[in-house]
Amino acid sequence: MGDEPLLRVRNLSVEYHGADSADTAVRAVSDVSFDVHPGESIALIGESGCGKTTLALALLQLLPKLGRIPEGTVEFRTRDGEMVDLLALSDSRMRQFRWSEIAMVFQGAMNSFNPVLRIWDQMVDTVRAHEPRASTRSIRERSEHVLREVELDPARVLKAYPHELSGGMRQRVLIAMALLLEPQLLLLDEPTTALDILTQRRIVDLIYELHGRLDFAMIFVSHDLAVAAELASRVATMYGGEMVEVGDVREIFYRPQHPYTKKLIGAVPTVTEDRDPSQEARTDG
């Protein structure tokens, strides 16, 4: 990892306002600060509704219409070394920034695709939105390359509609599309949600292998502590919209300091169970 952070978030807060009144506001994220360094992997963990996804969406200005950022800064170091304030970018500049510098893999793969376009057309749209002069041949080569990276057959996938692919395949296509423009940072929101256990295992292994080989930085949102323990170098615990604990993955899982982190880890069922030896003796008898 480099000494200078790739992403620097300071005192970031997010509010949701009611549709009928700007005075009605619920604070979903409160005063969050953290850094992400090149090549680093950070997991945002916590219960549903704690602000994990809202935080990830705020980084890329993808909040719903009723979402507001009343305070805080989000700075990102581009490939040319310039530190850019993401919250100050215009809509057009932010559209160019997304996918090329930071890409996001959203929760719910089926909802992330246009259902009436083949995968090939959606690959073309993604590239040409950032590189209007890219040739069809170069887009084809890049699309085939990223699909092979995620262990999919380009000949089959590119001509398919989203509904013709399994859930695991759609998730891998999403990851491939996120890698099309070689972003420095990948945001993943619950990447294994709604997948069966075997497919989850394949997706986790794939993300682990890609992260190690391509060396992009990664922030992923998860309530699955096993996934966080496997993929993250650092873990940030969120509770009630606040980032209550941040630390090295081993420190967080083996020596948690915050009471909520302790309870979160303690709630994970273990493979073994406590047995009463006297009860076993009575059962055997």
CSV table of C-alpha atoms in Angstrom, one decimal:
chain,number,residue,atom,x,y,z
A,1,MET,CA,0.0,0.0,0.0
A,2,GLY,CA,1.2,3.5,-0.7
A,3,ASP,CA,1.8,6.1,2.1
A,4,GLU,CA,-0.6,8.6,0.7
A,5,PRO,CA,-4.3,7.7,0.9
A,6,LEU,CA,-6.2,7.0,-2.3
A,7,LEU,CA,-9.5,8.0,-0.7
A,8,ARG,CA,-9.8,10.4,2.3
A,9,VAL,CA,-13.2,10.9,4.0
A,10,ARG,CA,-13.5,13.4,6.7
A,11,ASN,CA,-16.5,14.2,9.0
A,12,LEU,CA,-19.0,13.0,6.4
A,13,SER,CA,-22.7,13.1,7.3
A,14,VAL,CA,-25.8,12.1,5.3
A,15,GLU,CA,-29.4,13.0,5.9
A,16,TYR,CA,-32.7,11.9,4.4
A,17,HIS,CA,-35.4,14.6,4.2
A,18,GLY,CA,-39.1,14.0,4.1
A,19,ALA,CA,-40.8,14.5,0.7
A,20,ASP,CA,-43.2,17.1,2.1
A,21,SER,CA,-40.9,19.2,4.3
A,22,ALA,CA,-37.2,20.0,4.2
A,23,ASP,CA,-37.3,20.5,7.9
A,24,THR,CA,-37.9,16.8,8.5
A,25,ALA,CA,-34.6,15.0,8.4
A,26,VAL,CA,-33.2,11.7,9.5
A,27,ARG,CA,-29.4,11.4,9.9
A,28,ALA,CA,-28.4,8.1,8.4
A,29,VAL,CA,-24.6,8.7,8.5
A,30,SER,CA,-23.0,10.9,11.2
A,31,ASP,CA,-19.5,12.4,11.2
A,32,VAL,CA,-17.6,9.5,9.5
A,33,SER,CA,-13.9,9.7,8.8
A,34,PHE,CA,-11.6,7.1,7.3
A,35,ASP,CA,-8.9,6.6,4.7
A,36,VAL,CA,-8.4,4.0,2.0
A,37,HIS,CA,-4.9,3.4,0.7
A,38,PRO,CA,-3.9,1.9,-2.7
A,39,GLY,CA,-4.5,-1.8,-2.8
A,40,GLU,CA,-6.2,-1.9,0.5
A,41,SER,CA,-9.4,-3.8,1.3
A,42,ILE,CA,-11.8,-2.4,3.9
A,43,ALA,CA,-15.1,-4.0,5.0
A,44,LEU,CA,-18.0,-2.0,6.4
A,45,ILE,CA,-19.9,-4.3,8.7
A,46,GLY,CA,-23.0,-3.8,10.9
A,47,GLU,CA,-26.6,-4.6,11.1
A,48,SER,CA,-29.2,-3.7,8.4
A,49,GLY,CA,-30.0,0.0,8.5
A,50,CYS,CA,-26.8,1.1,10.2
A,51,GLY,CA,-25.8,3.3,7.3
A,52,LYS,CA,-23.3,1.1,5.4
A,53,THR,CA,-24.9,1.3,1.9
A,54,THR,CA,-25.8,5.0,2.4
A,55,LEU,CA,-22.1,5.7,3.1
A,56,ALA,CA,-21.0,3.9,0.0
A,57,LEU,CA,-23.6,5.7,-2.2
A,58,ALA,CA,-22.6,9.0,-0.8
A,59,LEU,CA,-19.0,8.6,-1.9
A,60,LEU,CA,-20.1,8.5,-5.5
A,61,GLN,CA,-23.0,11.0,-5.3
A,62,LEU,CA,-25.5,8.3,-5.9
A,63,LEU,CA,-27.9,9.0,-3.0
A,64,PRO,CA,-31.6,9.0,-3.6
A,65,LYS,CA,-33.3,12.4,-4.4
A,66,LEU,CA,-34.2,12.9,-0.7
A,67,GLY,CA,-30.6,12.3,0.5
A,68,ARG,CA,-28.4,15.2,1.4
A,69,ILE,CA,-24.8,15.6,2.6
A,70,PRO,CA,-24.9,18.5,5.0
A,71,GLU,CA,-21.2,18.3,6.0
A,72,GLY,CA,-18.0,16.5,5.3
A,73,THR,CA,-15.4,16.0,2.5
A,74,VAL,CA,-14.6,13.1,0.2
A,75,GLU,CA,-11.2,13.5,-1.6
A,76,PHE,CA,-9.8,11.0,-4.1
A,77,ARG,CA,-6.3,10.8,-5.6
A,78,THR,CA,-6.6,10.4,-9.4
A,79,ARG,CA,-4.1,8.5,-11.5
A,80,ASP,CA,-2.2,11.7,-12.3
A,81,GLY,CA,-1.8,12.4,-8.6
A,82,GLU,CA,-4.4,15.2,-8.3
A,83,MET,CA,-6.5,15.2,-5.1
A,84,VAL,CA,-10.1,15.8,-6.2
A,85,ASP,CA,-13.0,16.8,-4.0
A,86,LEU,CA,-15.7,14.4,-5.2
A,87,LEU,CA,-18.6,16.3,-3.5
A,88,ALA,CA,-17.7,19.4,-5.5
A,89,LEU,CA,-17.7,17.7,-8.9
A,90,SER,CA,-20.4,18.6,-11.4
A,91,ASP,CA,-22.8,15.9,-12.5
A,92,SER,CA,-21.0,15.6,-15.9
A,93,ARG,CA,-17.6,15.3,-14.3
A,94,MET,CA,-18.9,12.8,-11.7
A,95,ARG,CA,-20.4,10.6,-14.5
A,96,GLN,CA,-16.9,10.5,-16.1
A,97,PHE,CA,-15.3,9.8,-12.8
A,98,ARG,CA,-17.5,6.8,-12.0
A,99,TRP,CA,-16.4,3.5,-13.5
A,100,SER,CA,-13.0,5.0,-14.7
A,101,GLU,CA,-11.6,5.8,-11.2
A,102,ILE,CA,-14.2,4.3,-8.8
A,103,ALA,CA,-16.7,1.6,-9.9
A,104,MET,CA,-19.5,0.1,-7.8
A,105,VAL,CA,-21.0,-3.4,-7.9
A,106,PHE,CA,-24.6,-2.9,-6.6
A,107,GLN,CA,-26.6,-5.3,-4.5
A,108,GLY,CA,-29.1,-7.3,-6.5
A,109,ALA,CA,-27.5,-8.1,-9.9
A,110,MET,CA,-30.8,-8.5,-11.8
A,111,ASN,CA,-31.8,-4.9,-11.0
A,112,SER,CA,-28.4,-3.5,-12.1
A,113,PHE,CA,-28.9,-4.4,-15.8
A,114,ASN,CA,-31.2,-3.1,-18.5
A,115,PRO,CA,-33.4,-6.2,-19.1
A,116,VAL,CA,-34.0,-5.4,-22.8
A,117,LEU,CA,-30.3,-5.1,-23.8
A,118,ARG,CA,-27.9,-7.9,-24.4
A,119,ILE,CA,-24.8,-7.9,-22.2
A,120,TRP,CA,-22.7,-6.9,-25.2
A,121,ASP,CA,-24.7,-3.7,-25.7
A,122,GLN,CA,-24.4,-2.8,-22.0
A,123,MET,CA,-20.6,-3.3,-22.2
A,124,VAL,CA,-20.5,-1.0,-25.2
A,125,ASP,CA,-22.6,1.7,-23.5
A,126,THR,CA,-20.3,1.6,-20.4
A,127,VAL,CA,-17.1,2.1,-22.4
A,128,ARG,CA,-18.5,4.6,-24.9
A,129,ALA,CA,-19.9,6.8,-22.1
A,130,HIS,CA,-16.2,7.4,-21.1
A,131,GLU,CA,-14.4,6.8,-24.4
A,132,PRO,CA,-16.7,7.9,-27.2
A,133,ARG,CA,-14.1,7.1,-29.9
A,134,ALA,CA,-13.4,3.6,-28.7
A,135,SER,CA,-13.6,1.2,-31.6
A,136,THR,CA,-16.0,-1.8,-31.6
A,137,ARG,CA,-13.0,-4.1,-31.9
A,138,SER,CA,-11.2,-2.7,-28.9
A,139,ILE,CA,-14.5,-2.8,-26.8
A,140,ARG,CA,-14.9,-6.5,-27.9
A,141,GLU,CA,-11.4,-7.3,-26.8
A,142,ARG,CA,-11.7,-5.6,-23.5
A,143,SER,CA,-15.1,-7.2,-22.8
A,144,GLU,CA,-13.9,-10.6,-23.6
A,145,HIS,CA,-10.8,-10.1,-21.4
A,146,VAL,CA,-12.8,-9.0,-18.3
A,147,LEU,CA,-15.3,-11.8,-18.7
A,148,ARG,CA,-12.4,-14.3,-18.8
A,149,GLU,CA,-11.1,-12.7,-15.7
A,150,VAL,CA,-14.3,-13.6,-13.9
A,151,GLU,CA,-14.3,-17.1,-15.4
A,152,LEU,CA,-17.1,-16.7,-17.9
A,153,ASP,CA,-17.3,-17.7,-21.5
A,154,PRO,CA,-17.5,-14.4,-23.6
A,155,ALA,CA,-19.0,-16.2,-26.6
A,156,ARG,CA,-22.0,-17.2,-24.5
A,157,VAL,CA,-22.4,-14.2,-22.2
A,158,LEU,CA,-22.0,-11.3,-24.6
A,159,LYS,CA,-25.0,-12.4,-26.7
A,160,ALA,CA,-27.2,-13.2,-23.7
A,161,TYR,CA,-29.9,-11.1,-22.1
A,162,PRO,CA,-29.6,-10.7,-18.3
A,163,HIS,CA,-32.5,-13.0,-17.6
A,164,GLU,CA,-30.8,-15.8,-19.5
A,165,LEU,CA,-27.9,-15.9,-17.0
A,166,SER,CA,-28.0,-17.5,-13.5
A,167,GLY,CA,-27.7,-15.3,-10.4
A,168,GLY,CA,-24.0,-16.1,-10.0
A,169,MET,CA,-23.2,-15.4,-13.6
A,170,ARG,CA,-25.0,-12.0,-13.4
A,171,GLN,CA,-23.0,-11.1,-10.3
A,172,ARG,CA,-19.7,-12.0,-12.1
A,173,VAL,CA,-20.8,-10.0,-15.2
A,174,LEU,CA,-21.4,-7.0,-12.9
A,175,ILE,CA,-17.9,-7.4,-11.5
A,176,ALA,CA,-16.5,-7.7,-15.0
A,177,MET,CA,-18.2,-4.5,-16.1
A,178,ALA,CA,-16.9,-2.7,-13.0
A,179,LEU,CA,-13.4,-3.7,-14.1
A,180,LEU,CA,-13.8,-2.6,-17.8
A,181,LEU,CA,-12.2,0.8,-17.3
A,182,GLU,CA,-9.6,-0.5,-14.8
A,183,PRO,CA,-10.7,1.7,-11.8
A,184,GLN,CA,-8.4,2.3,-8.8
A,185,LEU,CA,-11.2,1.6,-6.3
A,186,LEU,CA,-14.0,-0.9,-6.3
A,187,LEU,CA,-17.1,-0.6,-4.1
A,188,LEU,CA,-19.1,-3.7,-3.5
A,189,ASP,CA,-22.5,-3.6,-1.8
A,190,GLU,CA,-23.3,-7.1,-0.3
A,191,PRO,CA,-21.8,-8.9,-3.3
A,192,THR,CA,-23.1,-12.4,-2.2
A,193,THR,CA,-26.7,-11.4,-1.3
A,194,ALA,CA,-29.5,-13.7,-2.7
A,195,LEU,CA,-27.0,-16.3,-3.9
A,196,ASP,CA,-26.9,-19.9,-2.8
A,197,ILE,CA,-24.1,-21.0,-0.5
A,198,LEU,CA,-21.9,-22.6,-3.2
A,199,THR,CA,-22.3,-19.6,-5.5
A,200,GLN,CA,-21.4,-17.3,-2.6
A,201,ARG,CA,-18.2,-19.3,-2.1
A,202,ARG,CA,-17.3,-18.9,-5.8
A,203,ILE,CA,-17.9,-15.2,-5.8
A,204,VAL,CA,-15.8,-14.7,-2.6
A,205,ASP,CA,-13.0,-16.7,-4.0
A,206,LEU,CA,-13.2,-14.7,-7.3
A,207,ILE,CA,-13.1,-11.3,-5.6
A,208,TYR,CA,-10.2,-12.5,-3.4
A,209,GLU,CA,-8.2,-13.7,-6.4
A,210,LEU,CA,-9.0,-10.6,-8.5
A,211,HIS,CA,-8.1,-8.2,-5.7
A,212,GLY,CA,-4.7,-10.0,-5.2
A,213,ARG,CA,-3.8,-10.1,-8.8
A,214,LEU,CA,-5.1,-6.7,-10.1
A,215,ASP,CA,-4.3,-4.8,-6.9
A,216,PHE,CA,-7.2,-2.4,-6.9
A,217,ALA,CA,-8.4,-0.9,-3.6
A,218,MET,CA,-11.7,-2.2,-2.3
A,219,ILE,CA,-14.5,-1.2,0.0
A,220,PHE,CA,-17.2,-3.7,0.5
A,221,VAL,CA,-20.4,-3.6,2.5
A,222,SER,CA,-21.4,-6.7,4.3
A,223,HIS,CA,-23.3,-8.1,7.3
A,224,ASP,CA,-21.5,-11.4,6.7
A,225,LEU,CA,-18.6,-11.4,9.1
A,226,ALA,CA,-17.1,-14.5,7.6
A,227,VAL,CA,-16.8,-12.7,4.2
A,228,ALA,CA,-15.3,-9.6,5.9
A,229,ALA,CA,-12.8,-11.7,7.8
A,230,GLU,CA,-11.7,-13.4,4.5
A,231,LEU,CA,-11.5,-10.4,2.2
A,232,ALA,CA,-10.6,-7.4,4.3
A,233,SER,CA,-7.3,-6.1,5.5
A,234,ARG,CA,-9.2,-3.6,7.7
A,235,VAL,CA,-12.7,-3.6,9.2
A,236,ALA,CA,-14.9,-0.7,10.1
A,237,THR,CA,-17.9,-1.3,12.3
A,238,MET,CA,-20.9,0.9,11.8
A,239,TYR,CA,-23.7,1.4,14.4
A,240,GLY,CA,-26.5,3.9,14.2
A,241,GLY,CA,-24.9,5.7,11.4
A,242,GLU,CA,-21.6,6.1,13.2
A,243,MET,CA,-18.3,4.4,12.5
A,244,VAL,CA,-17.7,3.2,16.0
A,245,GLU,CA,-14.5,1.1,15.5
A,246,VAL,CA,-11.9,0.8,12.8
A,247,GLY,CA,-8.9,-1.6,12.9
A,248,ASP,CA,-6.9,-4.4,11.4
A,249,VAL,CA,-9.0,-7.4,10.6
A,250,ARG,CA,-7.3,-9.6,13.2
A,251,GLU,CA,-7.5,-6.9,15.9
A,252,ILE,CA,-11.2,-6.4,15.2
A,253,PHE,CA,-12.1,-10.1,15.2
A,254,TYR,CA,-9.9,-11.3,18.0
A,255,ARG,CA,-9.6,-8.2,20.2
A,256,PRO,CA,-12.7,-6.0,19.6
A,257,GLN,CA,-12.9,-2.9,21.8
A,258,HIS,CA,-16.3,-1.4,21.2
A,259,PRO,CA,-19.3,-3.2,22.9
A,260,TYR,CA,-21.3,-3.3,19.7
A,261,THR,CA,-18.4,-5.0,17.8
A,262,LYS,CA,-18.1,-7.5,20.6
A,263,LYS,CA,-21.8,-8.3,20.4
A,264,LEU,CA,-21.8,-8.5,16.6
A,265,ILE,CA,-19.0,-11.0,16.6
A,266,GLY,CA,-20.5,-12.9,19.6
A,267,ALA,CA,-23.8,-13.3,17.7
A,268,VAL,CA,-22.1,-15.4,15.0
A,269,PRO,CA,-23.0,-19.1,15.5
A,270,THR,CA,-20.0,-21.5,15.9
A,271,VAL,CA,-19.6,-24.9,14.3
A,272,THR,CA,-19.2,-26.6,17.6
A,273,GLU,CA,-21.6,-26.3,20.5
A,274,ASP,CA,-21.1,-26.5,24.3
A,275,ARG,CA,-22.1,-29.9,25.7
A,276,ASP,CA,-22.8,-30.9,29.2
A,277,PRO,CA,-20.6,-34.0,29.9
A,278,SER,CA,-23.1,-35.3,32.5
A,279,GLN,CA,-26.0,-35.0,30.0
A,280,GLU,CA,-23.9,-37.0,27.5
A,281,ALA,CA,-23.3,-39.7,30.1
A,282,ARG,CA,-27.1,-39.9,30.8
A,283,THR,CA,-27.8,-40.0,27.1
A,284,ASP,CA,-25.3,-42.8,26.5
A,285,GLY,CA,-26.7,-44.8,29.3
